[in-house]
Amino acid sequence: MLRREARLRREYLYRKAREEAQRAAQEKKEKVRRALEENRLIPTELRREALALQGSLEFDDAGGEGVTSHVDDEYRWAGVEDPKVMITTSRDPSSRLKMFAKELKLVFPGAQRMNRGRHEVGALVRACKANGVTDLLVVHEHRGTPVGLIVSHLPFGPTAYFTLCNVVMRHDVPNLGTVSEAKPHLIMHGLSSRLGKRVSLGRWDLGWGQGVPGKAFPVFLPSAKVSDILRYLFPVPKDDSHRVITFANQDDYISFRHHVYRKTSHRDVELTEVGPRFELKLYMIRLGTLEQEATADVEWRWHPYTNTARKRVFLSTE
């Protein structure tokens, strides 16, 4: 089992490295093509190989939008098989963190909760892989208040790190009913940038989120997008499901809301919140799984100390 896992991981990394080399070559060809179309000077670093790049442009054609990449391997069975989610906590959790983990178990249909105990991260991930778990969720706390959520997609990643804010648990709201076990409909609002929604890695584009006229520069396009990471935690719902889960982004804070609805008349709908509620703040995406924290590549990281970081929004283009 360990040899097979190591072989699959090597194959995955090899495909990813090949795609990175192809992406770099495609970026160079796009620079040359745009310079020729706009009658501008070819960039200095490309002038020696401009003739060879121009010759290879003749063999490029449209129609490669459906070509799969290593990104598609991460969620290849999404929508075909129901996800299998495992929820656990940091070591020595408080009673409130245990309650929050139980409430998260009610949010994800078919999820399982495991007491952390003395299990190490590596042993935890290996056990999840051996039992066919698709996503591992780890909740962290500070003095009894949940402050962190890690979503690690198995078997190869990605792993997303979120900060939890304004957590209101079901136990804190009086007179709440039971949670429906139906598969919920999802509402994704405000996740419209290239980080917010899935775009295939290996493409070259202008700017972040949308092109900047007259300024052609390559940018790094994160492969694992936030909407994919969140929505693939849930199975495909049935049409008659009366359960709704909302992920609404505003200023890079993703608000989580959980409702059930019922039709009171032919036109009117009554909406009832069943909790919990909280805000998610993404601060890092790694390409590996949770136990590879020291070696996995950082795909995207939020840097609050950089200039204009407080003014920029990354998850939305609006």
PDB file of C-alpha atoms in Angstrom:
ATOM      1  CA  MET A   1       0.000   0.000   0.000  1.00  0.00           C
ATOM      2  CA  LEU A   2       2.799   2.411   0.877  1.00  0.00           C
ATOM      3  CA  ARG A   3       4.683   1.604  -2.338  1.00  0.00           C
ATOM      4  CA  ARG A   4       1.558   2.119  -4.426  1.00  0.00           C
ATOM      5  CA  GLU A   5       0.827   5.444  -2.708  1.00  0.00           C
ATOM      6  CA  ALA A   6       4.419   6.595  -3.268  1.00  0.00           C
ATOM      7  CA  ARG A   7       4.238   5.586  -6.947  1.00  0.00           C
ATOM      8  CA  LEU A   8       0.945   7.427  -7.477  1.00  0.00           C
ATOM      9  CA  ARG A   9       2.368  10.491  -5.772  1.00  0.00           C
ATOM     10  CA  ARG A  10       5.474  10.434  -8.017  1.00  0.00           C
ATOM     11  CA  GLU A  11       3.291  10.103 -11.126  1.00  0.00           C
ATOM     12  CA  TYR A  12       1.147  12.990  -9.962  1.00  0.00           C
ATOM     13  CA  LEU A  13       4.180  15.218  -9.337  1.00  0.00           C
ATOM     14  CA  TYR A  14       5.685  14.239 -12.705  1.00  0.00           C
ATOM     15  CA  ARG A  15       2.489  15.219 -14.552  1.00  0.00           C
ATOM     16  CA  LYS A  16       2.373  18.482 -12.635  1.00  0.00           C
ATOM     17  CA  ALA A  17       6.004  19.286 -13.509  1.00  0.00           C
ATOM     18  CA  ARG A  18       5.375  18.532 -17.183  1.00  0.00           C
ATOM     19  CA  GLU A  19       2.346  20.802 -17.195  1.00  0.00           C
ATOM     20  CA  GLU A  20       4.374  23.577 -15.562  1.00  0.00           C
ATOM     21  CA  ALA A  21       6.991  23.351 -18.346  1.00  0.00           C
ATOM     22  CA  GLN A  22       4.252  23.418 -20.983  1.00  0.00           C
ATOM     23  CA  ARG A  23       2.646  26.405 -19.288  1.00  0.00           C
ATOM     24  CA  ALA A  24       5.938  28.340 -19.322  1.00  0.00           C
ATOM     25  CA  ALA A  25       6.412  27.608 -23.038  1.00  0.00           C
ATOM     26  CA  GLN A  26       2.833  28.659 -23.769  1.00  0.00           C
ATOM     27  CA  GLU A  27       3.348  31.930 -21.903  1.00  0.00           C
ATOM     28  CA  LYS A  28       6.363  32.742 -24.071  1.00  0.00           C
ATOM     29  CA  LYS A  29       4.439  31.996 -27.269  1.00  0.00           C
ATOM     30  CA  GLU A  30       1.529  34.150 -26.120  1.00  0.00           C
ATOM     31  CA  LYS A  31       3.903  37.066 -25.455  1.00  0.00           C
ATOM     32  CA  VAL A  32       5.334  36.786 -28.967  1.00  0.00           C
ATOM     33  CA  ARG A  33       1.911  36.428 -30.565  1.00  0.00           C
ATOM     34  CA  ARG A  34       0.482  39.481 -28.786  1.00  0.00           C
ATOM     35  CA  ALA A  35       3.550  41.541 -29.660  1.00  0.00           C
ATOM     36  CA  LEU A  36       3.167  40.648 -33.347  1.00  0.00           C
ATOM     37  CA  GLU A  37      -0.582  41.325 -33.364  1.00  0.00           C
ATOM     38  CA  GLU A  38      -0.212  44.714 -31.646  1.00  0.00           C
ATOM     39  CA  ASN A  39       2.893  45.675 -33.683  1.00  0.00           C
ATOM     40  CA  ARG A  40       5.031  46.124 -30.592  1.00  0.00           C
ATOM     41  CA  LEU A  41       8.622  45.219 -29.805  1.00  0.00           C
ATOM     42  CA  ILE A  42       9.180  41.647 -28.721  1.00  0.00           C
ATOM     43  CA  PRO A  43      10.272  41.466 -25.051  1.00  0.00           C
ATOM     44  CA  THR A  44      14.039  41.490 -24.658  1.00  0.00           C
ATOM     45  CA  GLU A  45      14.278  38.132 -22.908  1.00  0.00           C
ATOM     46  CA  LEU A  46      12.490  36.417 -25.828  1.00  0.00           C
ATOM     47  CA  ARG A  47      14.303  37.944 -28.816  1.00  0.00           C
ATOM     48  CA  ARG A  48      16.829  35.118 -29.157  1.00  0.00           C
ATOM     49  CA  GLU A  49      14.153  32.447 -29.409  1.00  0.00           C
ATOM     50  CA  ALA A  50      11.468  34.584 -31.034  1.00  0.00           C
ATOM     51  CA  LEU A  51      11.855  32.943 -34.465  1.00  0.00           C
ATOM     52  CA  ALA A  52      11.490  29.447 -33.037  1.00  0.00           C
ATOM     53  CA  LEU A  53       8.474  30.508 -30.966  1.00  0.00           C
ATOM     54  CA  GLN A  54       6.874  32.163 -33.982  1.00  0.00           C
ATOM     55  CA  GLY A  55       7.375  28.991 -35.994  1.00  0.00           C
ATOM     56  CA  SER A  56       5.722  26.859 -33.306  1.00  0.00           C
ATOM     57  CA  LEU A  57       2.743  29.228 -33.210  1.00  0.00           C
ATOM     58  CA  GLU A  58       1.734  28.009 -36.660  1.00  0.00           C
ATOM     59  CA  PHE A  59       0.989  24.574 -35.224  1.00  0.00           C
ATOM     60  CA  ASP A  60      -1.160  25.851 -32.363  1.00  0.00           C
ATOM     61  CA  ASP A  61      -4.897  25.855 -32.856  1.00  0.00           C
ATOM     62  CA  ALA A  62      -8.011  26.465 -30.809  1.00  0.00           C
ATOM     63  CA  GLY A  63     -10.103  23.753 -29.252  1.00  0.00           C
ATOM     64  CA  GLY A  64      -7.946  22.678 -26.318  1.00  0.00           C
ATOM     65  CA  GLU A  65     -10.293  23.980 -23.653  1.00  0.00           C
ATOM     66  CA  GLY A  66     -11.385  20.492 -22.607  1.00  0.00           C
ATOM     67  CA  VAL A  67      -7.904  19.066 -22.140  1.00  0.00           C
ATOM     68  CA  THR A  68      -7.523  17.653 -18.652  1.00  0.00           C
ATOM     69  CA  SER A  69      -4.640  18.349 -16.314  1.00  0.00           C
ATOM     70  CA  HIS A  70      -3.429  17.263 -12.875  1.00  0.00           C
ATOM     71  CA  VAL A  71      -6.022  19.662 -11.441  1.00  0.00           C
ATOM     72  CA  ASP A  72      -8.790  17.519 -12.876  1.00  0.00           C
ATOM     73  CA  ASP A  73      -7.288  14.469 -11.143  1.00  0.00           C
ATOM     74  CA  GLU A  74      -7.923  16.150  -7.793  1.00  0.00           C
ATOM     75  CA  TYR A  75     -11.706  16.138  -8.244  1.00  0.00           C
ATOM     76  CA  ARG A  76     -12.144  13.571 -11.000  1.00  0.00           C
ATOM     77  CA  TRP A  77     -14.988  11.738  -9.204  1.00  0.00           C
ATOM     78  CA  ALA A  78     -16.782  14.860  -7.978  1.00  0.00           C
ATOM     79  CA  GLY A  79     -20.475  14.524  -8.759  1.00  0.00           C
ATOM     80  CA  VAL A  80     -20.090  10.835  -9.639  1.00  0.00           C
ATOM     81  CA  GLU A  81     -19.473   9.469  -6.154  1.00  0.00           C
ATOM     82  CA  ASP A  82     -20.616  11.055  -2.908  1.00  0.00           C
ATOM     83  CA  PRO A  83     -17.787  12.609  -0.902  1.00  0.00           C
ATOM     84  CA  LYS A  84     -16.700  10.931   2.299  1.00  0.00           C
ATOM     85  CA  VAL A  85     -15.835  13.605   4.868  1.00  0.00           C
ATOM     86  CA  MET A  86     -13.966  13.015   8.118  1.00  0.00           C
ATOM     87  CA  ILE A  87     -14.068  15.717  10.827  1.00  0.00           C
ATOM     88  CA  THR A  88     -11.649  15.939  13.740  1.00  0.00           C
ATOM     89  CA  THR A  89     -10.197  18.567  16.046  1.00  0.00           C
ATOM     90  CA  SER A  90      -6.846  19.716  17.351  1.00  0.00           C
ATOM     91  CA  ARG A  91      -5.392  17.853  20.302  1.00  0.00           C
ATOM     92  CA  ASP A  92      -6.981  18.190  23.752  1.00  0.00           C
ATOM     93  CA  PRO A  93     -10.138  19.973  22.518  1.00  0.00           C
ATOM     94  CA  SER A  94     -12.431  21.890  24.818  1.00  0.00           C
ATOM     95  CA  SER A  95     -16.103  21.019  25.226  1.00  0.00           C
ATOM     96  CA  ARG A  96     -17.152  23.871  22.933  1.00  0.00           C
ATOM     97  CA  LEU A  97     -14.831  22.707  20.168  1.00  0.00           C
ATOM     98  CA  LYS A  98     -16.268  19.200  20.482  1.00  0.00           C
ATOM     99  CA  MET A  99     -19.769  20.675  20.159  1.00  0.00           C
ATOM    100  CA  PHE A 100     -18.727  22.643  17.077  1.00  0.00           C
ATOM    101  CA  ALA A 101     -17.262  19.498  15.492  1.00  0.00           C
ATOM    102  CA  LYS A 102     -20.559  17.690  16.145  1.00  0.00           C
ATOM    103  CA  GLU A 103     -22.463  20.524  14.482  1.00  0.00           C
ATOM    104  CA  LEU A 104     -20.164  20.406  11.451  1.00  0.00           C
ATOM    105  CA  LYS A 105     -20.908  16.696  11.204  1.00  0.00           C
ATOM    106  CA  LEU A 106     -24.595  17.585  10.815  1.00  0.00           C
ATOM    107  CA  VAL A 107     -23.773  20.092   8.064  1.00  0.00           C
ATOM    108  CA  PHE A 108     -22.077  17.596   5.725  1.00  0.00           C
ATOM    109  CA  PRO A 109     -24.304  14.635   4.756  1.00  0.00           C
ATOM    110  CA  GLY A 110     -22.677  11.310   5.528  1.00  0.00           C
ATOM    111  CA  ALA A 111     -19.752  12.873   7.407  1.00  0.00           C
ATOM    112  CA  GLN A 112     -17.995  11.074  10.245  1.00  0.00           C
ATOM    113  CA  ARG A 113     -16.438  12.601  13.347  1.00  0.00           C
ATOM    114  CA  MET A 114     -13.378  11.164  15.053  1.00  0.00           C
ATOM    115  CA  ASN A 115     -11.903  11.990  18.435  1.00  0.00           C
ATOM    116  CA  ARG A 116      -8.355  13.211  17.902  1.00  0.00           C
ATOM    117  CA  GLY A 117      -6.786  11.614  20.962  1.00  0.00           C
ATOM    118  CA  ARG A 118      -3.042  11.186  20.542  1.00  0.00           C
ATOM    119  CA  HIS A 119      -3.138  10.456  16.807  1.00  0.00           C
ATOM    120  CA  GLU A 120      -0.445  12.184  14.768  1.00  0.00           C
ATOM    121  CA  VAL A 121      -1.316  13.979  11.543  1.00  0.00           C
ATOM    122  CA  GLY A 122       0.550  11.476   9.373  1.00  0.00           C
ATOM    123  CA  ALA A 123      -1.208   8.467  10.902  1.00  0.00           C
ATOM    124  CA  LEU A 124      -4.532  10.306  10.645  1.00  0.00           C
ATOM    125  CA  VAL A 125      -4.118  11.009   6.932  1.00  0.00           C
ATOM    126  CA  ARG A 126      -2.931   7.463   6.186  1.00  0.00           C
ATOM    127  CA  ALA A 127      -5.958   6.017   7.955  1.00  0.00           C
ATOM    128  CA  CYS A 128      -8.275   8.321   5.999  1.00  0.00           C
ATOM    129  CA  LYS A 129      -6.693   7.308   2.684  1.00  0.00           C
ATOM    130  CA  ALA A 130      -6.958   3.615   3.549  1.00  0.00           C
ATOM    131  CA  ASN A 131     -10.690   3.995   4.272  1.00  0.00           C
ATOM    132  CA  GLY A 132     -11.546   5.965   1.140  1.00  0.00           C
ATOM    133  CA  VAL A 133     -12.033   9.351   2.820  1.00  0.00           C
ATOM    134  CA  THR A 134     -12.103  12.158   0.240  1.00  0.00           C
ATOM    135  CA  ASP A 135     -11.779  15.169   2.560  1.00  0.00           C
ATOM    136  CA  LEU A 136     -10.309  15.635   6.019  1.00  0.00           C
ATOM    137  CA  LEU A 137     -11.507  18.615   8.076  1.00  0.00           C
ATOM    138  CA  VAL A 138      -9.555  19.757  11.140  1.00  0.00           C
ATOM    139  CA  VAL A 139     -10.974  22.428  13.473  1.00  0.00           C
ATOM    140  CA  HIS A 140      -8.746  24.524  15.746  1.00  0.00           C
ATOM    141  CA  GLU A 141      -9.598  26.717  18.720  1.00  0.00           C
ATOM    142  CA  HIS A 142      -8.311  29.466  20.981  1.00  0.00           C
ATOM    143  CA  ARG A 143      -9.567  29.351  24.553  1.00  0.00           C
ATOM    144  CA  GLY A 144     -12.712  27.498  23.597  1.00  0.00           C
ATOM    145  CA  THR A 145     -13.525  29.589  20.523  1.00  0.00           C
ATOM    146  CA  PRO A 146     -13.177  27.926  17.101  1.00  0.00           C
ATOM    147  CA  VAL A 147     -10.675  30.010  15.121  1.00  0.00           C
ATOM    148  CA  GLY A 148      -9.360  27.773  12.329  1.00  0.00           C
ATOM    149  CA  LEU A 149     -10.542  25.260   9.744  1.00  0.00           C
ATOM    150  CA  ILE A 150      -8.312  23.132   7.506  1.00  0.00           C
ATOM    151  CA  VAL A 151      -9.827  21.340   4.506  1.00  0.00           C
ATOM    152  CA  SER A 152      -7.482  18.712   3.057  1.00  0.00           C
ATOM    153  CA  HIS A 153      -8.594  16.890  -0.094  1.00  0.00           C
ATOM    154  CA  LEU A 154      -7.315  13.327  -0.377  1.00  0.00           C
ATOM    155  CA  PRO A 155      -5.307  11.577  -1.692  1.00  0.00           C
ATOM    156  CA  PHE A 156      -3.110  14.285  -3.304  1.00  0.00           C
ATOM    157  CA  GLY A 157      -4.481  17.618  -2.164  1.00  0.00           C
ATOM    158  CA  PRO A 158      -5.066  20.555  -2.248  1.00  0.00           C
ATOM    159  CA  THR A 159      -5.216  21.735   1.368  1.00  0.00           C
ATOM    160  CA  ALA A 160      -6.975  25.018   2.182  1.00  0.00           C
ATOM    161  CA  TYR A 161      -6.431  26.920   5.429  1.00  0.00           C
ATOM    162  CA  PHE A 162      -9.242  29.164   6.704  1.00  0.00           C
ATOM    163  CA  THR A 163      -9.644  31.472   9.683  1.00  0.00           C
ATOM    164  CA  LEU A 164     -13.021  31.232  11.438  1.00  0.00           C
ATOM    165  CA  CYS A 165     -14.693  34.449  12.590  1.00  0.00           C
ATOM    166  CA  ASN A 166     -17.970  35.296  14.349  1.00  0.00           C
ATOM    167  CA  VAL A 167     -18.847  31.687  15.106  1.00  0.00           C
ATOM    168  CA  VAL A 168     -22.401  31.209  16.389  1.00  0.00           C
ATOM    169  CA  MET A 169     -23.145  27.592  17.247  1.00  0.00           C
ATOM    170  CA  ARG A 170     -26.529  25.925  17.297  1.00  0.00           C
ATOM    171  CA  HIS A 171     -26.157  25.453  21.038  1.00  0.00           C
ATOM    172  CA  ASP A 172     -26.089  29.252  21.457  1.00  0.00           C
ATOM    173  CA  VAL A 173     -29.364  29.830  19.575  1.00  0.00           C
ATOM    174  CA  PRO A 174     -32.531  28.927  21.508  1.00  0.00           C
ATOM    175  CA  ASN A 175     -35.509  27.042  20.097  1.00  0.00           C
ATOM    176  CA  LEU A 176     -33.819  25.614  17.030  1.00  0.00           C
ATOM    177  CA  GLY A 177     -35.335  22.561  15.399  1.00  0.00           C
ATOM    178  CA  THR A 178     -33.609  19.429  14.216  1.00  0.00           C
ATOM    179  CA  VAL A 179     -31.262  19.558  11.240  1.00  0.00           C
ATOM    180  CA  SER A 180     -32.466  17.985   8.025  1.00  0.00           C
ATOM    181  CA  GLU A 181     -30.349  15.097   6.748  1.00  0.00           C
ATOM    182  CA  ALA A 182     -31.261  15.794   3.113  1.00  0.00           C
ATOM    183  CA  LYS A 183     -28.492  16.627   0.663  1.00  0.00           C
ATOM    184  CA  PRO A 184     -28.450  20.440   0.473  1.00  0.00           C
ATOM    185  CA  HIS A 185     -28.598  22.811  -2.448  1.00  0.00           C
ATOM    186  CA  LEU A 186     -25.593  25.134  -2.555  1.00  0.00           C
ATOM    187  CA  ILE A 187     -25.472  28.866  -3.241  1.00  0.00           C
ATOM    188  CA  MET A 188     -22.052  30.274  -4.146  1.00  0.00           C
ATOM    189  CA  HIS A 189     -22.119  34.064  -4.251  1.00  0.00           C
ATOM    190  CA  GLY A 190     -19.251  36.465  -4.895  1.00  0.00           C
ATOM    191  CA  LEU A 191     -16.601  33.849  -5.748  1.00  0.00           C
ATOM    192  CA  SER A 192     -15.983  35.203  -9.218  1.00  0.00           C
ATOM    193  CA  SER A 193     -12.216  35.737  -9.475  1.00  0.00           C
ATOM    194  CA  ARG A 194      -9.708  33.194 -10.731  1.00  0.00           C
ATOM    195  CA  LEU A 195      -8.963  32.290  -7.135  1.00  0.00           C
ATOM    196  CA  GLY A 196     -12.649  32.163  -6.293  1.00  0.00           C
ATOM    197  CA  LYS A 197     -13.696  29.840  -9.128  1.00  0.00           C
ATOM    198  CA  ARG A 198     -11.963  27.021 -10.939  1.00  0.00           C
ATOM    199  CA  VAL A 199      -9.843  27.874 -14.004  1.00  0.00           C
ATOM    200  CA  SER A 200      -7.554  25.297 -15.571  1.00  0.00           C
ATOM    201  CA  LEU A 201      -3.893  25.733 -14.710  1.00  0.00           C
ATOM    202  CA  GLY A 202      -1.713  26.039 -17.796  1.00  0.00           C
ATOM    203  CA  ARG A 203      -3.362  29.086 -19.300  1.00  0.00           C
ATOM    204  CA  TRP A 204      -1.806  32.491 -19.666  1.00  0.00           C
ATOM    205  CA  ASP A 205      -3.896  35.588 -19.077  1.00  0.00           C
ATOM    206  CA  LEU A 206      -3.719  39.312 -18.412  1.00  0.00           C
ATOM    207  CA  GLY A 207      -3.751  40.616 -14.894  1.00  0.00           C
ATOM    208  CA  TRP A 208      -5.567  39.096 -11.926  1.00  0.00           C
ATOM    209  CA  GLY A 209      -9.257  38.472 -12.412  1.00  0.00           C
ATOM    210  CA  GLN A 210      -9.563  40.436 -15.631  1.00  0.00           C
ATOM    211  CA  GLY A 211      -7.280  41.745 -18.334  1.00  0.00           C
ATOM    212  CA  VAL A 212      -5.555  45.099 -18.198  1.00  0.00           C
ATOM    213  CA  PRO A 213      -5.659  46.698 -21.666  1.00  0.00           C
ATOM    214  CA  GLY A 214      -2.233  47.444 -23.069  1.00  0.00           C
ATOM    215  CA  LYS A 215      -0.374  45.734 -20.234  1.00  0.00           C
ATOM    216  CA  ALA A 216       0.533  42.153 -21.045  1.00  0.00           C
ATOM    217  CA  PHE A 217       2.134  40.267 -18.189  1.00  0.00           C
ATOM    218  CA  PRO A 218       1.857  36.632 -17.093  1.00  0.00           C
ATOM    219  CA  VAL A 219       0.379  35.877 -13.706  1.00  0.00           C
ATOM    220  CA  PHE A 220       0.225  32.782 -11.536  1.00  0.00           C
ATOM    221  CA  LEU A 221      -3.197  31.183 -11.759  1.00  0.00           C
ATOM    222  CA  PRO A 222      -3.990  29.021  -8.696  1.00  0.00           C
ATOM    223  CA  SER A 223      -5.374  25.654  -9.739  1.00  0.00           C
ATOM    224  CA  ALA A 224      -7.394  24.634  -6.713  1.00  0.00           C
ATOM    225  CA  LYS A 225     -10.168  27.179  -6.438  1.00  0.00           C
ATOM    226  CA  VAL A 226     -12.103  28.013  -3.331  1.00  0.00           C
ATOM    227  CA  SER A 227     -15.536  27.244  -4.762  1.00  0.00           C
ATOM    228  CA  ASP A 228     -14.346  23.778  -5.830  1.00  0.00           C
ATOM    229  CA  ILE A 229     -12.833  23.055  -2.439  1.00  0.00           C
ATOM    230  CA  LEU A 230     -16.069  23.998  -0.662  1.00  0.00           C
ATOM    231  CA  ARG A 231     -18.744  22.647  -2.969  1.00  0.00           C
ATOM    232  CA  TYR A 232     -17.145  19.227  -3.452  1.00  0.00           C
ATOM    233  CA  LEU A 233     -17.579  18.592   0.261  1.00  0.00           C
ATOM    234  CA  PHE A 234     -21.289  18.063  -0.472  1.00  0.00           C
ATOM    235  CA  PRO A 235     -23.000  15.391  -2.578  1.00  0.00           C
ATOM    236  CA  VAL A 236     -25.318  16.174  -5.470  1.00  0.00           C
ATOM    237  CA  PRO A 237     -28.765  17.059  -4.036  1.00  0.00           C
ATOM    238  CA  LYS A 238     -32.166  15.893  -5.178  1.00  0.00           C
ATOM    239  CA  ASP A 239     -34.545  18.350  -6.785  1.00  0.00           C
ATOM    240  CA  ASP A 240     -37.066  18.152  -3.939  1.00  0.00           C
ATOM    241  CA  SER A 241     -34.538  18.902  -1.184  1.00  0.00           C
ATOM    242  CA  HIS A 242     -35.649  21.747   1.105  1.00  0.00           C
ATOM    243  CA  ARG A 243     -32.231  22.385   2.579  1.00  0.00           C
ATOM    244  CA  VAL A 244     -29.989  25.269   1.443  1.00  0.00           C
ATOM    245  CA  ILE A 245     -26.386  26.110   2.342  1.00  0.00           C
ATOM    246  CA  THR A 246     -24.953  29.478   1.326  1.00  0.00           C
ATOM    247  CA  PHE A 247     -21.341  30.574   0.876  1.00  0.00           C
ATOM    248  CA  ALA A 248     -21.512  34.336   0.290  1.00  0.00           C
ATOM    249  CA  ASN A 249     -18.285  36.254  -0.203  1.00  0.00           C
ATOM    250  CA  GLN A 250     -17.921  39.899   0.769  1.00  0.00           C
ATOM    251  CA  ASP A 251     -14.494  41.561   1.047  1.00  0.00           C
ATOM    252  CA  ASP A 252     -12.827  38.113   1.025  1.00  0.00           C
ATOM    253  CA  TYR A 253     -14.848  36.934   4.037  1.00  0.00           C
ATOM    254  CA  ILE A 254     -17.047  33.974   3.092  1.00  0.00           C
ATOM    255  CA  SER A 255     -20.228  33.890   5.167  1.00  0.00           C
ATOM    256  CA  PHE A 256     -21.627  30.420   5.857  1.00  0.00           C
ATOM    257  CA  ARG A 257     -25.384  30.173   6.395  1.00  0.00           C
ATOM    258  CA  HIS A 258     -27.555  27.082   6.768  1.00  0.00           C
ATOM    259  CA  HIS A 259     -31.313  27.202   6.107  1.00  0.00           C
ATOM    260  CA  VAL A 260     -34.320  25.011   5.457  1.00  0.00           C
ATOM    261  CA  TYR A 261     -37.369  26.282   3.620  1.00  0.00           C
ATOM    262  CA  ARG A 262     -40.970  25.303   3.091  1.00  0.00           C
ATOM    263  CA  LYS A 263     -43.665  26.637   0.826  1.00  0.00           C
ATOM    264  CA  THR A 264     -46.469  28.262   2.787  1.00  0.00           C
ATOM    265  CA  SER A 265     -48.493  29.082  -0.311  1.00  0.00           C
ATOM    266  CA  HIS A 266     -48.275  28.950  -4.058  1.00  0.00           C
ATOM    267  CA  ARG A 267     -45.933  31.964  -4.150  1.00  0.00           C
ATOM    268  CA  ASP A 268     -44.590  32.377  -0.615  1.00  0.00           C
ATOM    269  CA  VAL A 269     -41.629  30.543   0.914  1.00  0.00           C
ATOM    270  CA  GLU A 270     -40.713  30.492   4.600  1.00  0.00           C
ATOM    271  CA  LEU A 271     -36.976  30.384   5.353  1.00  0.00           C
ATOM    272  CA  THR A 272     -35.693  29.063   8.689  1.00  0.00           C
ATOM    273  CA  GLU A 273     -32.075  29.215   9.808  1.00  0.00           C
ATOM    274  CA  VAL A 274     -30.863  26.062  11.519  1.00  0.00           C
ATOM    275  CA  GLY A 275     -27.222  27.031  12.167  1.00  0.00           C
ATOM    276  CA  PRO A 276     -24.376  27.120  12.776  1.00  0.00           C
ATOM    277  CA  ARG A 277     -23.133  30.367  11.253  1.00  0.00           C
ATOM    278  CA  PHE A 278     -19.616  31.698  10.779  1.00  0.00           C
ATOM    279  CA  GLU A 279     -17.273  33.536   8.415  1.00  0.00           C
ATOM    280  CA  LEU A 280     -14.325  31.972   6.586  1.00  0.00           C
ATOM    281  CA  LYS A 281     -11.162  33.879   5.694  1.00  0.00           C
ATOM    282  CA  LEU A 282      -8.831  32.039   3.323  1.00  0.00           C
ATOM    283  CA  TYR A 283      -5.147  32.608   4.030  1.00  0.00           C
ATOM    284  CA  MET A 284      -3.315  29.755   2.280  1.00  0.00           C
ATOM    285  CA  ILE A 285      -3.652  26.934  -0.252  1.00  0.00           C
ATOM    286  CA  ARG A 286      -1.094  24.126  -0.431  1.00  0.00           C
ATOM    287  CA  LEU A 287      -0.885  21.614  -3.256  1.00  0.00           C
ATOM    288  CA  GLY A 288      -0.203  18.641  -0.972  1.00  0.00           C
ATOM    289  CA  THR A 289      -2.122  16.973   1.824  1.00  0.00           C
ATOM    290  CA  LEU A 290      -2.072  17.875   5.495  1.00  0.00           C
ATOM    291  CA  GLU A 291       0.905  15.763   6.546  1.00  0.00           C
ATOM    292  CA  GLN A 292       3.040  17.286   3.750  1.00  0.00           C
ATOM    293  CA  GLU A 293       2.935  20.751   5.286  1.00  0.00           C
ATOM    294  CA  ALA A 294       6.732  21.032   5.384  1.00  0.00           C
ATOM    295  CA  THR A 295       7.318  19.916   1.774  1.00  0.00           C
ATOM    296  CA  ALA A 296       4.217  20.778  -0.280  1.00  0.00           C
ATOM    297  CA  ASP A 297       4.262  23.802  -2.574  1.00  0.00           C
ATOM    298  CA  VAL A 298       2.342  26.870  -1.439  1.00  0.00           C
ATOM    299  CA  GLU A 299      -0.045  27.638  -4.268  1.00  0.00           C
ATOM    300  CA  TRP A 300      -1.489  30.842  -2.850  1.00  0.00           C
ATOM    301  CA  ARG A 301      -0.916  32.791   0.355  1.00  0.00           C
ATOM    302  CA  TRP A 302      -2.493  35.923   1.753  1.00  0.00           C
ATOM    303  CA  HIS A 303       0.148  38.484   2.747  1.00  0.00           C
ATOM    304  CA  PRO A 304      -1.450  41.082   5.026  1.00  0.00           C
ATOM    305  CA  TYR A 305       1.798  43.021   5.417  1.00  0.00           C
ATOM    306  CA  THR A 306       2.243  43.910   1.734  1.00  0.00           C
ATOM    307  CA  ASN A 307       1.308  47.318   0.378  1.00  0.00           C
ATOM    308  CA  THR A 308      -2.360  47.772  -0.577  1.00  0.00           C
ATOM    309  CA  ALA A 309      -3.192  44.285   0.748  1.00  0.00           C
ATOM    310  CA  ARG A 310      -6.044  45.672   2.830  1.00  0.00           C
ATOM    311  CA  LYS A 311      -7.563  47.352  -0.236  1.00  0.00           C
ATOM    312  CA  ARG A 312      -7.364  44.364  -2.574  1.00  0.00           C
ATOM    313  CA  VAL A 313      -9.910  41.573  -2.789  1.00  0.00           C
ATOM    314  CA  PHE A 314      -8.846  38.210  -4.155  1.00  0.00           C
ATOM    315  CA  LEU A 315     -11.986  36.075  -4.246  1.00  0.00           C
ATOM    316  CA  SER A 316     -14.173  38.403  -6.295  1.00  0.00           C
ATOM    317  CA  THR A 317     -13.851  40.682  -9.307  1.00  0.00           C
ATOM    318  CA  GLU A 318     -16.782  42.880  -8.279  1.00  0.00           C
TER     319      GLU A 318
END
